[in-house]
PDB file of C-alpha atoms in Angstrom:
ATOM      1  CA  MET A   1       0.000   0.000   0.000  1.00  0.00           C
ATOM      2  CA  ASP A   2       1.301   3.425  -0.950  1.00  0.00           C
ATOM      3  CA  ILE A   3      -0.751   6.492   0.014  1.00  0.00           C
ATOM      4  CA  GLN A   4       0.396  10.081  -0.414  1.00  0.00           C
ATOM      5  CA  ILE A   5      -1.088  13.349   0.845  1.00  0.00           C
ATOM      6  CA  LEU A   6       0.693  16.151  -0.982  1.00  0.00           C
ATOM      7  CA  ASN A   7      -1.811  18.990  -0.610  1.00  0.00           C
ATOM      8  CA  PRO A   8      -1.005  21.142   2.476  1.00  0.00           C
ATOM      9  CA  SER A   9      -4.624  21.702   3.514  1.00  0.00           C
ATOM     10  CA  THR A  10      -5.465  18.014   3.007  1.00  0.00           C
ATOM     11  CA  ALA A  11      -2.419  16.948   5.040  1.00  0.00           C
ATOM     12  CA  GLU A  12      -3.438  19.292   7.849  1.00  0.00           C
ATOM     13  CA  CYS A  13      -6.991  17.941   7.740  1.00  0.00           C
ATOM     14  CA  PHE A  14      -5.718  14.338   7.898  1.00  0.00           C
ATOM     15  CA  THR A  15      -3.602  15.209  10.928  1.00  0.00           C
ATOM     16  CA  ASN A  16      -6.561  16.834  12.695  1.00  0.00           C
ATOM     17  CA  LEU A  17      -8.824  13.878  11.883  1.00  0.00           C
ATOM     18  CA  PHE A  18      -6.678  11.332  13.667  1.00  0.00           C
ATOM     19  CA  GLN A  19      -5.059  13.398  16.416  1.00  0.00           C
ATOM     20  CA  HIS A  20      -7.914  13.163  18.922  1.00  0.00           C
ATOM     21  CA  ILE A  21      -9.154   9.605  18.297  1.00  0.00           C
ATOM     22  CA  LYS A  22      -7.415   8.696  21.557  1.00  0.00           C
ATOM     23  CA  LEU A  23     -10.159  10.595  23.415  1.00  0.00           C
ATOM     24  CA  PHE A  24     -12.615   7.917  22.309  1.00  0.00           C
ATOM     25  CA  THR A  25     -10.676   4.659  22.153  1.00  0.00           C
ATOM     26  CA  GLU A  26      -7.260   3.161  22.888  1.00  0.00           C
ATOM     27  CA  TYR A  27      -7.084   1.053  19.731  1.00  0.00           C
ATOM     28  CA  VAL A  28      -8.687   1.497  16.336  1.00  0.00           C
ATOM     29  CA  ASN A  29      -9.053  -0.378  13.058  1.00  0.00           C
ATOM     30  CA  ILE A  30      -8.550   1.537   9.805  1.00  0.00           C
ATOM     31  CA  THR A  31      -9.734  -0.107   6.592  1.00  0.00           C
ATOM     32  CA  PHE A  32      -8.375   0.795   3.152  1.00  0.00           C
ATOM     33  CA  SER A  33     -10.620  -0.392   0.318  1.00  0.00           C
ATOM     34  CA  LYS A  34     -10.589   0.413  -3.378  1.00  0.00           C
ATOM     35  CA  GLU A  35     -13.201   3.109  -2.821  1.00  0.00           C
ATOM     36  CA  LYS A  36     -12.128   4.742   0.440  1.00  0.00           C
ATOM     37  CA  LEU A  37     -10.378   4.873   3.768  1.00  0.00           C
ATOM     38  CA  TYR A  38     -12.884   4.030   6.483  1.00  0.00           C
ATOM     39  CA  LEU A  39     -12.682   4.069  10.256  1.00  0.00           C
ATOM     40  CA  GLN A  40     -15.331   3.090  12.765  1.00  0.00           C
ATOM     41  CA  THR A  41     -14.866   2.842  16.504  1.00  0.00           C
ATOM     42  CA  MET A  42     -16.904   2.936  19.698  1.00  0.00           C
ATOM     43  CA  ASP A  43     -15.773   4.350  23.021  1.00  0.00           C
ATOM     44  CA  SER A  44     -15.261   1.991  25.948  1.00  0.00           C
ATOM     45  CA  SER A  45     -18.496   3.042  27.657  1.00  0.00           C
ATOM     46  CA  ARG A  46     -20.443   2.366  24.439  1.00  0.00           C
ATOM     47  CA  VAL A  47     -21.936   5.861  24.464  1.00  0.00           C
ATOM     48  CA  SER A  48     -20.493   7.213  21.207  1.00  0.00           C
ATOM     49  CA  ILE A  49     -19.498   5.924  17.775  1.00  0.00           C
ATOM     50  CA  VAL A  50     -16.963   7.606  15.501  1.00  0.00           C
ATOM     51  CA  GLU A  51     -16.772   7.186  11.716  1.00  0.00           C
ATOM     52  CA  ILE A  52     -14.360   8.638   9.165  1.00  0.00           C
ATOM     53  CA  PHE A  53     -14.995   8.453   5.410  1.00  0.00           C
ATOM     54  CA  LEU A  54     -12.225   9.537   3.007  1.00  0.00           C
ATOM     55  CA  PRO A  55     -12.835   8.622  -0.664  1.00  0.00           C
ATOM     56  CA  HIS A  56      -9.812   7.404  -2.631  1.00  0.00           C
ATOM     57  CA  ASN A  57      -9.644  10.608  -4.694  1.00  0.00           C
ATOM     58  CA  TRP A  58      -9.303  12.681  -1.516  1.00  0.00           C
ATOM     59  CA  PHE A  59      -5.653  11.544  -1.567  1.00  0.00           C
ATOM     60  CA  GLN A  60      -3.085  12.591  -4.181  1.00  0.00           C
ATOM     61  CA  ASN A  61      -1.985   8.959  -4.508  1.00  0.00           C
ATOM     62  CA  TYR A  62      -3.986   5.949  -3.326  1.00  0.00           C
ATOM     63  CA  ASP A  63      -2.461   2.645  -4.384  1.00  0.00           C
ATOM     64  CA  LEU A  64      -3.396  -0.609  -2.652  1.00  0.00           C
ATOM     65  CA  LYS A  65      -0.992  -2.549  -4.904  1.00  0.00           C
ATOM     66  CA  ASN A  66      -2.943  -5.811  -5.304  1.00  0.00           C
ATOM     67  CA  GLY A  67      -6.332  -4.105  -4.947  1.00  0.00           C
ATOM     68  CA  GLU A  68      -7.420  -6.102  -1.904  1.00  0.00           C
ATOM     69  CA  ASN A  69      -8.873  -4.485   1.206  1.00  0.00           C
ATOM     70  CA  ILE A  70      -6.371  -3.801   3.974  1.00  0.00           C
ATOM     71  CA  THR A  71      -7.368  -3.446   7.633  1.00  0.00           C
ATOM     72  CA  ILE A  72      -4.802  -2.344  10.179  1.00  0.00           C
ATOM     73  CA  GLY A  73      -5.141  -2.079  13.962  1.00  0.00           C
ATOM     74  CA  ILE A  74      -3.222   0.689  15.648  1.00  0.00           C
ATOM     75  CA  ASN A  75      -2.729   2.250  19.082  1.00  0.00           C
ATOM     76  CA  SER A  76      -4.434   5.653  18.946  1.00  0.00           C
ATOM     77  CA  THR A  77      -2.052   7.228  21.479  1.00  0.00           C
ATOM     78  CA  ILE A  78       0.990   6.253  19.407  1.00  0.00           C
ATOM     79  CA  LEU A  79      -0.721   7.672  16.315  1.00  0.00           C
ATOM     80  CA  PHE A  80      -1.361  10.914  18.218  1.00  0.00           C
ATOM     81  CA  LYS A  81       2.320  11.169  19.188  1.00  0.00           C
ATOM     82  CA  VAL A  82       3.434  10.638  15.596  1.00  0.00           C
ATOM     83  CA  LEU A  83       1.031  13.183  14.097  1.00  0.00           C
ATOM     84  CA  ASN A  84       1.993  15.701  16.767  1.00  0.00           C
ATOM     85  CA  THR A  85       5.539  15.839  15.340  1.00  0.00           C
ATOM     86  CA  ARG A  86       4.433  16.871  11.840  1.00  0.00           C
ATOM     87  CA  ASP A  87       5.309  20.376  10.644  1.00  0.00           C
ATOM     88  CA  LYS A  88       2.609  22.109   8.617  1.00  0.00           C
ATOM     89  CA  GLN A  89       4.777  22.192   5.477  1.00  0.00           C
ATOM     90  CA  GLN A  90       5.295  18.432   5.454  1.00  0.00           C
ATOM     91  CA  ASN A  91       3.562  15.997   3.120  1.00  0.00           C
ATOM     92  CA  ILE A  92       2.363  12.658   4.487  1.00  0.00           C
ATOM     93  CA  TYR A  93       3.308   9.231   3.110  1.00  0.00           C
ATOM     94  CA  LEU A  94       1.717   6.016   4.389  1.00  0.00           C
ATOM     95  CA  LYS A  95       3.201   2.650   3.425  1.00  0.00           C
ATOM     96  CA  TYR A  96       2.209  -0.896   4.265  1.00  0.00           C
ATOM     97  CA  ASP A  97       3.679  -4.132   2.951  1.00  0.00           C
ATOM     98  CA  ASN A  98       1.746  -7.421   3.073  1.00  0.00           C
ATOM     99  CA  ASP A  99       5.054  -9.237   3.526  1.00  0.00           C
ATOM    100  CA  ASN A 100       5.747  -7.184   6.654  1.00  0.00           C
ATOM    101  CA  SER A 101       2.185  -6.868   7.885  1.00  0.00           C
ATOM    102  CA  ASP A 102       2.893  -5.998  11.513  1.00  0.00           C
ATOM    103  CA  LYS A 103       4.148  -2.478  10.739  1.00  0.00           C
ATOM    104  CA  LEU A 104       2.869   0.776   9.247  1.00  0.00           C
ATOM    105  CA  TYR A 105       5.416   3.224   7.879  1.00  0.00           C
ATOM    106  CA  ILE A 106       4.696   6.954   8.051  1.00  0.00           C
ATOM    107  CA  ASP A 107       6.953   9.604   6.527  1.00  0.00           C
ATOM    108  CA  PHE A 108       6.701  13.385   6.898  1.00  0.00           C
ATOM    109  CA  VAL A 109       8.605  15.055   4.058  1.00  0.00           C
ATOM    110  CA  SER A 110       8.978  18.667   2.913  1.00  0.00           C
ATOM    111  CA  GLU A 111      10.809  20.417   0.086  1.00  0.00           C
ATOM    112  CA  ASP A 112      11.756  23.077   2.620  1.00  0.00           C
ATOM    113  CA  LYS A 113      15.262  22.039   3.649  1.00  0.00           C
ATOM    114  CA  THR A 114      14.976  23.921   6.945  1.00  0.00           C
ATOM    115  CA  VAL A 115      12.366  21.341   7.968  1.00  0.00           C
ATOM    116  CA  PHE A 116      13.855  17.922   8.633  1.00  0.00           C
ATOM    117  CA  ASP A 117      12.176  14.820   7.232  1.00  0.00           C
ATOM    118  CA  LYS A 118      10.765  12.393   9.799  1.00  0.00           C
ATOM    119  CA  HIS A 119      10.247   8.661   9.434  1.00  0.00           C
ATOM    120  CA  PHE A 120       8.224   6.356  11.668  1.00  0.00           C
ATOM    121  CA  GLU A 121       7.709   2.628  11.986  1.00  0.00           C
ATOM    122  CA  LEU A 122       4.518   1.891  13.930  1.00  0.00           C
ATOM    123  CA  PRO A 123       3.668  -1.520  15.403  1.00  0.00           C
ATOM    124  CA  LEU A 124       0.281  -2.865  14.326  1.00  0.00           C
ATOM    125  CA  ILE A 125      -2.080  -5.063  16.303  1.00  0.00           C
ATOM    126  CA  GLU A 126      -4.846  -7.445  15.335  1.00  0.00           C
ATOM    127  CA  LEU A 127      -8.225  -6.271  16.618  1.00  0.00           C
ATOM    128  CA  ASP A 128     -11.230  -8.555  16.543  1.00  0.00           C
ATOM    129  CA  VAL A 129     -13.899  -5.889  16.099  1.00  0.00           C
ATOM    130  CA  ASP A 130     -17.009  -6.131  13.956  1.00  0.00           C
ATOM    131  CA  VAL A 131     -18.106  -3.150  11.882  1.00  0.00           C
ATOM    132  CA  MET A 132     -21.616  -2.093  12.814  1.00  0.00           C
ATOM    133  CA  GLU A 133     -24.171  -1.371  10.128  1.00  0.00           C
ATOM    134  CA  ILE A 134     -25.727   1.973  11.028  1.00  0.00           C
ATOM    135  CA  PRO A 135     -29.041   2.426   9.212  1.00  0.00           C
ATOM    136  CA  GLU A 136     -30.057   5.744   7.714  1.00  0.00           C
ATOM    137  CA  MET A 137     -33.122   7.119   9.436  1.00  0.00           C
ATOM    138  CA  GLU A 138     -35.312  10.189   9.291  1.00  0.00           C
ATOM    139  CA  SER A 139     -34.511  12.780  11.952  1.00  0.00           C
ATOM    140  CA  ASP A 140     -36.998  14.904  13.882  1.00  0.00           C
ATOM    141  CA  ALA A 141     -34.848  18.051  13.785  1.00  0.00           C
ATOM    142  CA  ASP A 142     -31.854  19.158  11.694  1.00  0.00           C
ATOM    143  CA  ILE A 143     -29.559  21.988  12.763  1.00  0.00           C
ATOM    144  CA  SER A 144     -26.619  23.449  10.841  1.00  0.00           C
ATOM    145  CA  LEU A 145     -24.456  26.177  12.346  1.00  0.00           C
ATOM    146  CA  PRO A 146     -20.826  27.364  12.408  1.00  0.00           C
ATOM    147  CA  SER A 147     -18.714  24.693  14.098  1.00  0.00           C
ATOM    148  CA  THR A 148     -16.573  27.110  16.137  1.00  0.00           C
ATOM    149  CA  TYR A 149     -19.720  28.845  17.424  1.00  0.00           C
ATOM    150  CA  PHE A 150     -21.223  25.545  18.562  1.00  0.00           C
ATOM    151  CA  ALA A 151     -17.940  24.429  20.162  1.00  0.00           C
ATOM    152  CA  GLY A 152     -17.744  27.694  22.105  1.00  0.00           C
ATOM    153  CA  ILE A 153     -21.262  27.226  23.470  1.00  0.00           C
ATOM    154  CA  ILE A 154     -20.517  23.645  24.542  1.00  0.00           C
ATOM    155  CA  ASN A 155     -17.294  24.709  26.292  1.00  0.00           C
ATOM    156  CA  GLN A 156     -19.242  27.272  28.325  1.00  0.00           C
ATOM    157  CA  LEU A 157     -22.140  24.950  29.126  1.00  0.00           C
ATOM    158  CA  GLU A 158     -19.719  22.322  30.434  1.00  0.00           C
ATOM    159  CA  ILE A 159     -18.703  24.710  33.230  1.00  0.00           C
ATOM    160  CA  PHE A 160     -22.184  24.409  34.727  1.00  0.00           C
ATOM    161  CA  GLY A 161     -22.853  20.691  34.571  1.00  0.00           C
ATOM    162  CA  ASP A 162     -22.244  17.344  32.938  1.00  0.00           C
ATOM    163  CA  THR A 163     -25.521  17.119  31.004  1.00  0.00           C
ATOM    164  CA  ILE A 164     -26.881  19.221  28.148  1.00  0.00           C
ATOM    165  CA  GLU A 165     -30.572  19.333  27.304  1.00  0.00           C
ATOM    166  CA  PHE A 166     -31.749  20.283  23.824  1.00  0.00           C
ATOM    167  CA  SER A 167     -35.248  21.803  23.893  1.00  0.00           C
ATOM    168  CA  CYS A 168     -36.520  22.399  20.369  1.00  0.00           C
ATOM    169  CA  ASN A 169     -39.784  23.332  18.693  1.00  0.00           C
ATOM    170  CA  GLU A 170     -40.730  25.181  15.518  1.00  0.00           C
ATOM    171  CA  ASP A 171     -39.905  28.569  17.049  1.00  0.00           C
ATOM    172  CA  LYS A 172     -36.805  28.089  19.159  1.00  0.00           C
ATOM    173  CA  ILE A 173     -33.747  26.089  20.184  1.00  0.00           C
ATOM    174  CA  ILE A 174     -32.769  26.206  23.856  1.00  0.00           C
ATOM    175  CA  LEU A 175     -29.708  24.540  25.387  1.00  0.00           C
ATOM    176  CA  ASN A 176     -29.578  23.997  29.152  1.00  0.00           C
ATOM    177  CA  SER A 177     -26.850  22.862  31.524  1.00  0.00           C
ATOM    178  CA  LEU A 178     -27.221  22.728  35.284  1.00  0.00           C
ATOM    179  CA  SER A 179     -25.800  21.285  38.477  1.00  0.00           C
ATOM    180  CA  VAL A 180     -26.452  21.719  42.196  1.00  0.00           C
ATOM    181  CA  GLU A 181     -22.928  23.083  42.726  1.00  0.00           C
ATOM    182  CA  SER A 182     -22.647  25.493  39.785  1.00  0.00           C
ATOM    183  CA  GLY A 183     -26.200  26.574  39.063  1.00  0.00           C
ATOM    184  CA  LYS A 184     -27.735  26.705  35.605  1.00  0.00           C
ATOM    185  CA  MET A 185     -26.819  28.095  32.199  1.00  0.00           C
ATOM    186  CA  THR A 186     -29.326  28.544  29.385  1.00  0.00           C
ATOM    187  CA  VAL A 187     -28.501  29.427  25.780  1.00  0.00           C
ATOM    188  CA  ASN A 188     -31.270  30.669  23.500  1.00  0.00           C
ATOM    189  CA  ILE A 189     -30.274  30.120  19.869  1.00  0.00           C
ATOM    190  CA  ASP A 190     -32.077  32.438  17.457  1.00  0.00           C
ATOM    191  CA  ILE A 191     -33.011  30.256  14.500  1.00  0.00           C
ATOM    192  CA  GLU A 192     -32.608  33.294  12.225  1.00  0.00           C
ATOM    193  CA  ASP A 193     -28.929  33.506  13.152  1.00  0.00           C
ATOM    194  CA  ILE A 194     -27.853  29.960  12.261  1.00  0.00           C
ATOM    195  CA  THR A 195     -27.212  28.428   8.850  1.00  0.00           C
ATOM    196  CA  SER A 196     -30.324  26.240   8.720  1.00  0.00           C
ATOM    197  CA  TYR A 197     -32.960  24.681  10.958  1.00  0.00           C
ATOM    198  CA  ALA A 198     -35.749  22.241  10.200  1.00  0.00           C
ATOM    199  CA  ILE A 199     -38.069  20.380  12.563  1.00  0.00           C
ATOM    200  CA  ASN A 200     -41.147  18.259  12.010  1.00  0.00           C
ATOM    201  CA  GLU A 201     -44.355  20.257  12.090  1.00  0.00           C
ATOM    202  CA  GLY A 202     -45.758  20.396  15.615  1.00  0.00           C
ATOM    203  CA  GLU A 203     -42.693  18.631  17.040  1.00  0.00           C
ATOM    204  CA  THR A 204     -41.415  19.403  20.548  1.00  0.00           C
ATOM    205  CA  MET A 205     -38.148  17.828  21.649  1.00  0.00           C
ATOM    206  CA  ASN A 206     -36.468  17.554  25.045  1.00  0.00           C
ATOM    207  CA  ILE A 207     -33.437  15.299  24.822  1.00  0.00           C
ATOM    208  CA  SER A 208     -30.287  15.148  26.975  1.00  0.00           C
ATOM    209  CA  PHE A 209     -26.672  14.149  26.290  1.00  0.00           C
ATOM    210  CA  SER A 210     -23.310  13.945  28.052  1.00  0.00           C
ATOM    211  CA  LEU A 211     -21.565  17.318  27.902  1.00  0.00           C
ATOM    212  CA  ASN A 212     -18.142  15.742  28.351  1.00  0.00           C
ATOM    213  CA  ARG A 213     -18.646  13.512  25.306  1.00  0.00           C
ATOM    214  CA  LEU A 214     -20.018  16.414  23.297  1.00  0.00           C
ATOM    215  CA  HIS A 215     -17.042  18.539  24.324  1.00  0.00           C
ATOM    216  CA  ASN A 216     -14.676  15.883  22.936  1.00  0.00           C
ATOM    217  CA  ILE A 217     -16.629  15.799  19.680  1.00  0.00           C
ATOM    218  CA  CYS A 218     -16.418  19.585  19.425  1.00  0.00           C
ATOM    219  CA  MET A 219     -12.618  19.407  19.589  1.00  0.00           C
ATOM    220  CA  TYR A 220     -12.922  18.599  15.876  1.00  0.00           C
ATOM    221  CA  ASN A 221     -14.492  21.979  15.088  1.00  0.00           C
ATOM    222  CA  LYS A 222     -11.500  23.037  12.977  1.00  0.00           C
ATOM    223  CA  LEU A 223     -12.280  20.319  10.420  1.00  0.00           C
ATOM    224  CA  SER A 224     -15.036  22.312   8.737  1.00  0.00           C
ATOM    225  CA  LYS A 225     -16.770  25.665   8.931  1.00  0.00           C
ATOM    226  CA  GLU A 226     -20.154  24.066   9.558  1.00  0.00           C
ATOM    227  CA  VAL A 227     -21.365  21.285  11.822  1.00  0.00           C
ATOM    228  CA  GLU A 228     -24.557  19.390  11.012  1.00  0.00           C
ATOM    229  CA  ILE A 229     -26.656  18.060  13.905  1.00  0.00           C
ATOM    230  CA  MET A 230     -29.524  15.597  13.511  1.00  0.00           C
ATOM    231  CA  LEU A 231     -31.800  14.974  16.495  1.00  0.00           C
ATOM    232  CA  THR A 232     -34.334  12.172  16.867  1.00  0.00           C
ATOM    233  CA  ASN A 233     -36.338  11.523  20.017  1.00  0.00           C
ATOM    234  CA  ASN A 234     -35.031   8.487  21.946  1.00  0.00           C
ATOM    235  CA  PHE A 235     -32.213   7.883  19.433  1.00  0.00           C
ATOM    236  CA  PRO A 236     -28.542   8.944  19.235  1.00  0.00           C
ATOM    237  CA  MET A 237     -27.688  12.413  18.028  1.00  0.00           C
ATOM    238  CA  LYS A 238     -25.800  12.407  14.720  1.00  0.00           C
ATOM    239  CA  ILE A 239     -23.090  15.043  14.290  1.00  0.00           C
ATOM    240  CA  THR A 240     -21.354  15.462  10.934  1.00  0.00           C
ATOM    241  CA  TYR A 241     -18.292  17.488   9.964  1.00  0.00           C
ATOM    242  CA  PRO A 242     -18.320  17.668   6.137  1.00  0.00           C
ATOM    243  CA  LEU A 243     -14.822  17.835   4.657  1.00  0.00           C
ATOM    244  CA  ASN A 244     -13.625  19.458   1.458  1.00  0.00           C
ATOM    245  CA  MET A 245     -15.016  16.860  -0.955  1.00  0.00           C
ATOM    246  CA  ASP A 246     -18.261  14.961  -1.533  1.00  0.00           C
ATOM    247  CA  GLU A 247     -18.523  11.896   0.721  1.00  0.00           C
ATOM    248  CA  ALA A 248     -15.493  12.996   2.779  1.00  0.00           C
ATOM    249  CA  LYS A 249     -16.713  13.464   6.336  1.00  0.00           C
ATOM    250  CA  MET A 250     -16.331  12.673  10.004  1.00  0.00           C
ATOM    251  CA  VAL A 251     -19.474  11.457  11.757  1.00  0.00           C
ATOM    252  CA  PHE A 252     -20.316  10.952  15.422  1.00  0.00           C
ATOM    253  CA  TYR A 253     -23.276   9.230  17.042  1.00  0.00           C
ATOM    254  CA  LEU A 254     -23.910  10.132  20.683  1.00  0.00           C
ATOM    255  CA  ALA A 255     -26.455   8.166  22.701  1.00  0.00           C
ATOM    256  CA  PRO A 256     -28.962  10.195  24.734  1.00  0.00           C
ATOM    257  CA  LYS A 257     -28.978  10.150  28.503  1.00  0.00           C
ATOM    258  CA  ILE A 258     -31.857   8.148  29.927  1.00  0.00           C
ATOM    259  CA  SER A 259     -34.013   9.972  32.455  1.00  0.00           C
ATOM    260  CA  GLU A 260     -34.121   8.347  35.881  1.00  0.00           C
ATOM    261  CA  ASP A 261     -37.631   9.648  36.503  1.00  0.00           C
TER     262      ASP A 261
END
């Protein structure tokens, strides 16, 4: 396998995609097929699922050699350490050899001679993890807004509690966070001031999620200008960061908190 990322913005995006996976899982499988790079993982508490879709033409070179699917298991903390050493001018090269299938080779290379090339040999592991089929389903409410704006709100709400409640109807979106120790914070989002908002006619939603998990998801806000949120009563929230090409995206599913009442 020989994969090259030679576009600076694409290389930076790739780095950002994989840097924070360690917040969700210790080990991860990455699958390279003829059509795309695909990652799916679930956190240890089984509250959130992460997916990454990168079509083959998102890369400047995508050669699987014999054309067969390749799945590699890797330690997400080691991957974080490697990506953290990359300078922004450096291209990314990924290499894998079926004859030496317990290693992934990563090279960071730049034409700028003041930036030294870096070469890594990463140990791979065999993970026995099934890929879950996640069905497409109709949502009750769809929200699209600037990703940095949403991340800022979540960071502030987290100060006041560990649970966020989305209260939505046709006229308004209200976010609440509260705790006995810190009090309560409420954010009223004017639907005229966000990119788009759609909700089923007559629908009223009150659904709660973990603020800590949502905070981790929002650490990816630099991936795209917009974040797309799909809410469905009694089902996981779907959060999508669209990337700079059709079908290229990072997707999260976050299970709702169950009321103890």
